[in-house]
Amino acid sequence: MNSKIQTLLERAAAQSSVSSGDTSSVANAARNFSDVAEAKKSFDRFKRKLFRVERWNADSGLSSFELFDENGARQAPEASAKRGDFIRITLTGSGKSDWVKITNIDEQRVDEIVLTFQPTYNPTEESANKTVTSHFFTEDSSNNFCLQKTNEAVKIYVIGLNEKSNTHDTNNIIETARNVATANLGHYLGIQKAEWTTFCENFLTSDN
C-alpha cells in the first residue's frame, strides 16, 4: 500500500514549484529511538496524543486549540478527536479565531496516520451560515497532520495544501485585510511555518 504521507509531500512539492494562486507548506520533525520496539511503543503513544487536540496547547508557540463536536458543542479537554469534529484555532495577534473541520482520518497503514483539517464555518454561531468560511484560508485548503514510524524513528509532518487567502467570506473590509495579512505573514515572513515547526519539534519531545 502506498504511503499517504509521501503522496501529500509530493503534492506539496508540486504546488510550490508552479506559479499559481495556491501555495503549500511543510513543517516536520523526527525523533530516533534505541530500537524498532521502542519506536513502535512511542509511535502508539504519540498517536493517542495526536487525537487529543487540546494537549497540543502545550506544544504550540503562538496558537491555541479547542475541540468541538459535530454539533458545535465544546468537548472535554481529554476528549479524542473524530471525523466531523471542529477545532477553533487562535493565532496570537491575528485578530480573531479560525475554524477547521476534521474531514478525514487515514489509518490504512499500521505505520502512519493522517488527520486532515479544512477551513469551515463557525459552528457555535446561532443559525450558523454553513456557506461562510471562518478562516484566513479558503475552504479548498487543507492542513494534514501526519505521524509516521520508519524503523527506529518517529516523524511528524504538518503539510498545508492549496493555501489561498480568504478574501470572499468576510464581514467587512477590516476582516478581509486581516485575512490577507495573516495568510501573507504566514507564507512570506515564515511565521506560520515557524509555528508549525515549533509544534512538530515539541510534539515529539514533550511528555504531556
Short mmCIF file of C-alpha atoms in Angstrom, two decimals:
data_model
loop_
_atom_site.label_atom_id
_atom_site.label_comp_id
_atom_site.label_asym_id
_atom_site.label_seq_id
_atom_site.Cartn_x
_atom_site.Cartn_y
_atom_site.Cartn_z
CA MET A 1 0.00 0.00 0.00
CA ASN A 2 1.36 3.40 -0.98
CA SER A 3 2.21 5.92 1.71
CA LYS A 4 -0.42 8.66 2.05
CA ILE A 5 2.21 10.91 3.62
CA GLN A 6 4.57 10.51 0.66
CA THR A 7 1.72 11.39 -1.70
CA LEU A 8 0.96 14.55 0.30
CA LEU A 9 4.63 15.56 0.30
CA GLU A 10 4.79 15.10 -3.47
CA ARG A 11 1.67 17.24 -3.93
CA ALA A 12 3.15 19.95 -1.72
CA ALA A 13 6.39 19.93 -3.71
CA ALA A 14 4.47 20.13 -6.98
CA GLN A 15 2.41 23.10 -5.78
CA SER A 16 5.47 25.00 -4.59
CA SER A 17 7.13 24.59 -7.98
CA VAL A 18 4.36 26.15 -10.08
CA SER A 19 3.20 29.74 -10.35
CA SER A 20 -0.42 29.87 -9.21
CA GLY A 21 -2.60 31.45 -6.56
CA ASP A 22 -2.28 28.35 -4.39
CA THR A 23 0.75 27.52 -2.29
CA SER A 24 1.87 24.77 0.04
CA SER A 25 3.86 24.50 3.25
CA VAL A 26 5.63 21.68 5.06
CA ALA A 27 6.89 21.56 8.64
CA ASN A 28 8.35 18.43 10.19
CA ALA A 29 10.44 16.89 12.94
CA ALA A 30 11.86 13.44 13.70
CA ARG A 31 12.96 11.55 16.79
CA ASN A 32 15.19 8.49 16.81
CA PHE A 33 14.83 5.67 19.33
CA SER A 34 17.13 2.90 20.52
CA ASP A 35 15.40 0.14 18.56
CA VAL A 36 12.31 -0.71 16.50
CA ALA A 37 10.34 -1.89 19.53
CA GLU A 38 10.88 1.40 21.37
CA ALA A 39 9.94 3.34 18.24
CA LYS A 40 6.71 1.33 17.93
CA LYS A 41 5.83 1.94 21.58
CA SER A 42 6.44 5.67 21.19
CA PHE A 43 4.52 5.82 17.91
CA ASP A 44 1.46 4.37 19.65
CA ARG A 45 1.79 6.94 22.44
CA PHE A 46 2.14 9.84 20.00
CA LYS A 47 -0.82 8.53 18.04
CA ARG A 48 -3.04 8.80 21.12
CA LYS A 49 -1.67 12.28 21.71
CA LEU A 50 -2.44 13.31 18.12
CA PHE A 51 -6.14 12.66 18.73
CA ARG A 52 -6.20 14.67 21.96
CA VAL A 53 -6.17 18.05 20.28
CA GLU A 54 -6.23 20.16 23.42
CA ARG A 55 -2.94 18.63 24.54
CA TRP A 56 -1.43 20.40 21.55
CA ASN A 57 -1.58 23.65 23.51
CA ALA A 58 1.47 22.55 25.49
CA ASP A 59 3.42 22.08 22.25
CA SER A 60 2.44 25.20 20.32
CA GLY A 61 4.11 28.58 20.38
CA LEU A 62 1.57 31.18 19.27
CA SER A 63 -1.58 29.12 18.69
CA SER A 64 -4.24 27.65 20.96
CA PHE A 65 -6.60 24.79 20.10
CA GLU A 66 -10.12 23.95 21.31
CA LEU A 67 -12.12 20.88 20.27
CA PHE A 68 -15.86 20.96 19.48
CA ASP A 69 -18.13 18.11 18.40
CA GLU A 70 -20.05 17.88 15.12
CA ASN A 71 -22.86 19.99 16.62
CA GLY A 72 -20.58 22.78 17.80
CA ALA A 73 -20.60 21.78 21.49
CA ARG A 74 -17.38 22.25 23.45
CA GLN A 75 -15.59 18.97 24.15
CA ALA A 76 -13.87 17.97 27.38
CA PRO A 77 -10.11 18.70 27.43
CA GLU A 78 -9.19 15.00 27.24
CA ALA A 79 -11.69 14.12 24.50
CA SER A 80 -10.34 12.33 21.43
CA ALA A 81 -10.96 13.96 18.08
CA LYS A 82 -13.01 12.18 15.44
CA ARG A 83 -14.05 12.82 11.87
CA GLY A 84 -16.63 15.61 11.71
CA ASP A 85 -15.37 17.44 14.80
CA PHE A 86 -14.48 21.13 14.72
CA ILE A 87 -11.37 22.84 16.06
CA ARG A 88 -11.12 26.51 16.98
CA ILE A 89 -7.59 27.80 16.41
CA THR A 90 -6.49 31.13 17.79
CA LEU A 91 -3.22 32.55 16.49
CA THR A 92 -1.93 35.25 18.84
CA GLY A 93 -2.15 38.67 17.23
CA SER A 94 -4.21 37.53 14.23
CA GLY A 95 -7.34 39.42 15.29
CA LYS A 96 -9.84 36.55 15.54
CA SER A 97 -10.19 32.79 15.89
CA ASP A 98 -10.29 30.50 12.88
CA TRP A 99 -12.27 27.30 12.42
CA VAL A 100 -11.34 23.99 10.81
CA LYS A 101 -13.19 20.70 10.50
CA ILE A 102 -11.68 17.22 10.61
CA THR A 103 -12.66 15.98 7.17
CA ASN A 104 -10.69 12.75 7.06
CA ILE A 105 -8.71 10.35 9.24
CA ASP A 106 -6.49 7.93 7.32
CA GLU A 107 -5.27 4.88 9.27
CA GLN A 108 -4.92 2.41 6.40
CA ARG A 109 -1.28 1.70 7.21
CA VAL A 110 -0.09 0.46 10.60
CA ASP A 111 2.98 2.71 10.47
CA GLU A 112 1.32 6.04 9.71
CA ILE A 113 -1.76 8.15 10.38
CA VAL A 114 -3.04 11.32 8.72
CA LEU A 115 -5.61 13.76 10.12
CA THR A 116 -6.90 16.21 7.52
CA PHE A 117 -8.34 19.58 8.56
CA GLN A 118 -10.08 22.06 6.28
CA PRO A 119 -11.31 25.62 6.93
CA THR A 120 -15.00 25.78 7.72
CA TYR A 121 -17.81 27.85 9.21
CA ASN A 122 -18.17 28.77 12.88
CA PRO A 123 -20.45 26.04 14.32
CA THR A 124 -21.06 27.92 17.58
CA GLU A 125 -22.93 30.79 15.95
CA GLU A 126 -26.69 30.78 16.29
CA SER A 127 -28.16 29.93 12.87
CA ALA A 128 -24.64 29.39 11.56
CA ASN A 129 -24.20 30.06 7.86
CA LYS A 130 -22.50 26.89 6.61
CA THR A 131 -21.51 28.56 3.35
CA VAL A 132 -19.25 31.12 5.07
CA THR A 133 -15.69 30.01 5.78
CA SER A 134 -14.41 31.44 9.06
CA HIS A 135 -10.69 31.14 8.36
CA PHE A 136 -7.93 33.19 6.74
CA PHE A 137 -7.55 30.47 4.07
CA THR A 138 -10.31 29.33 1.71
CA GLU A 139 -12.28 26.11 2.24
CA ASP A 140 -10.25 24.40 -0.51
CA SER A 141 -7.07 24.49 1.54
CA SER A 142 -6.10 21.73 3.96
CA ASN A 143 -3.71 21.04 6.79
CA ASN A 144 -2.62 17.43 7.12
CA PHE A 145 -1.21 16.32 10.47
CA CYS A 146 0.83 13.21 9.77
CA LEU A 147 2.54 10.75 12.10
CA GLN A 148 4.87 8.08 10.71
CA LYS A 149 7.12 5.31 12.03
CA THR A 150 10.11 4.26 9.94
CA ASN A 151 12.41 1.67 11.51
CA GLU A 152 13.81 3.27 14.71
CA ALA A 153 12.39 6.74 14.03
CA VAL A 154 9.07 8.52 14.51
CA LYS A 155 8.32 11.52 12.30
CA ILE A 156 5.62 14.16 12.33
CA TYR A 157 4.62 16.44 9.46
CA VAL A 158 2.20 19.33 9.07
CA ILE A 159 1.53 19.60 5.34
CA GLY A 160 -0.51 22.51 4.01
CA LEU A 161 -2.03 22.30 0.53
CA ASN A 162 -3.96 24.70 -1.73
CA GLU A 163 -3.34 27.60 0.65
CA LYS A 164 -5.02 30.75 -0.64
CA SER A 165 -6.12 33.90 1.24
CA ASN A 166 -9.84 34.02 2.00
CA THR A 167 -10.94 37.45 0.81
CA HIS A 168 -14.52 36.47 -0.01
CA ASP A 169 -16.14 35.09 3.16
CA THR A 170 -15.58 38.14 5.36
CA ASN A 171 -17.88 40.51 7.22
CA ASN A 172 -16.14 43.73 6.30
CA ILE A 173 -13.06 45.30 4.75
CA ILE A 174 -11.16 45.06 8.05
CA GLU A 175 -11.59 41.29 8.22
CA THR A 176 -10.63 40.98 4.55
CA ALA A 177 -7.42 42.89 5.21
CA ARG A 178 -6.80 40.74 8.28
CA ASN A 179 -7.14 37.50 6.30
CA VAL A 180 -4.74 38.70 3.61
CA ALA A 181 -2.24 39.92 6.19
CA THR A 182 -2.39 36.73 8.27
CA ALA A 183 -2.02 34.45 5.26
CA ASN A 184 0.77 36.53 3.75
CA LEU A 185 2.67 36.81 7.02
CA GLY A 186 2.46 33.07 7.34
CA HIS A 187 3.97 32.48 3.92
CA TYR A 188 6.33 35.32 3.21
CA LEU A 189 7.70 36.06 6.66
CA GLY A 190 7.71 32.44 7.78
CA ILE A 191 5.55 32.92 10.87
CA GLN A 192 3.11 30.14 10.10
CA LYS A 193 5.80 27.65 9.13
CA ALA A 194 7.84 28.58 12.19
CA GLU A 195 4.78 27.99 14.37
CA TRP A 196 4.17 24.53 12.92
CA THR A 197 7.88 23.68 13.12
CA THR A 198 7.84 24.56 16.82
CA PHE A 199 4.75 22.42 17.23
CA CYS A 200 6.34 19.42 15.47
CA GLU A 201 9.55 19.60 17.48
CA ASN A 202 7.72 19.95 20.80
CA PHE A 203 5.19 17.25 19.94
CA LEU A 204 7.90 14.58 19.74
CA THR A 205 9.87 15.72 22.78
CA SER A 206 7.26 16.64 25.40
CA ASP A 207 5.62 14.02 27.61
CA ASN A 208 2.21 15.68 28.00
#
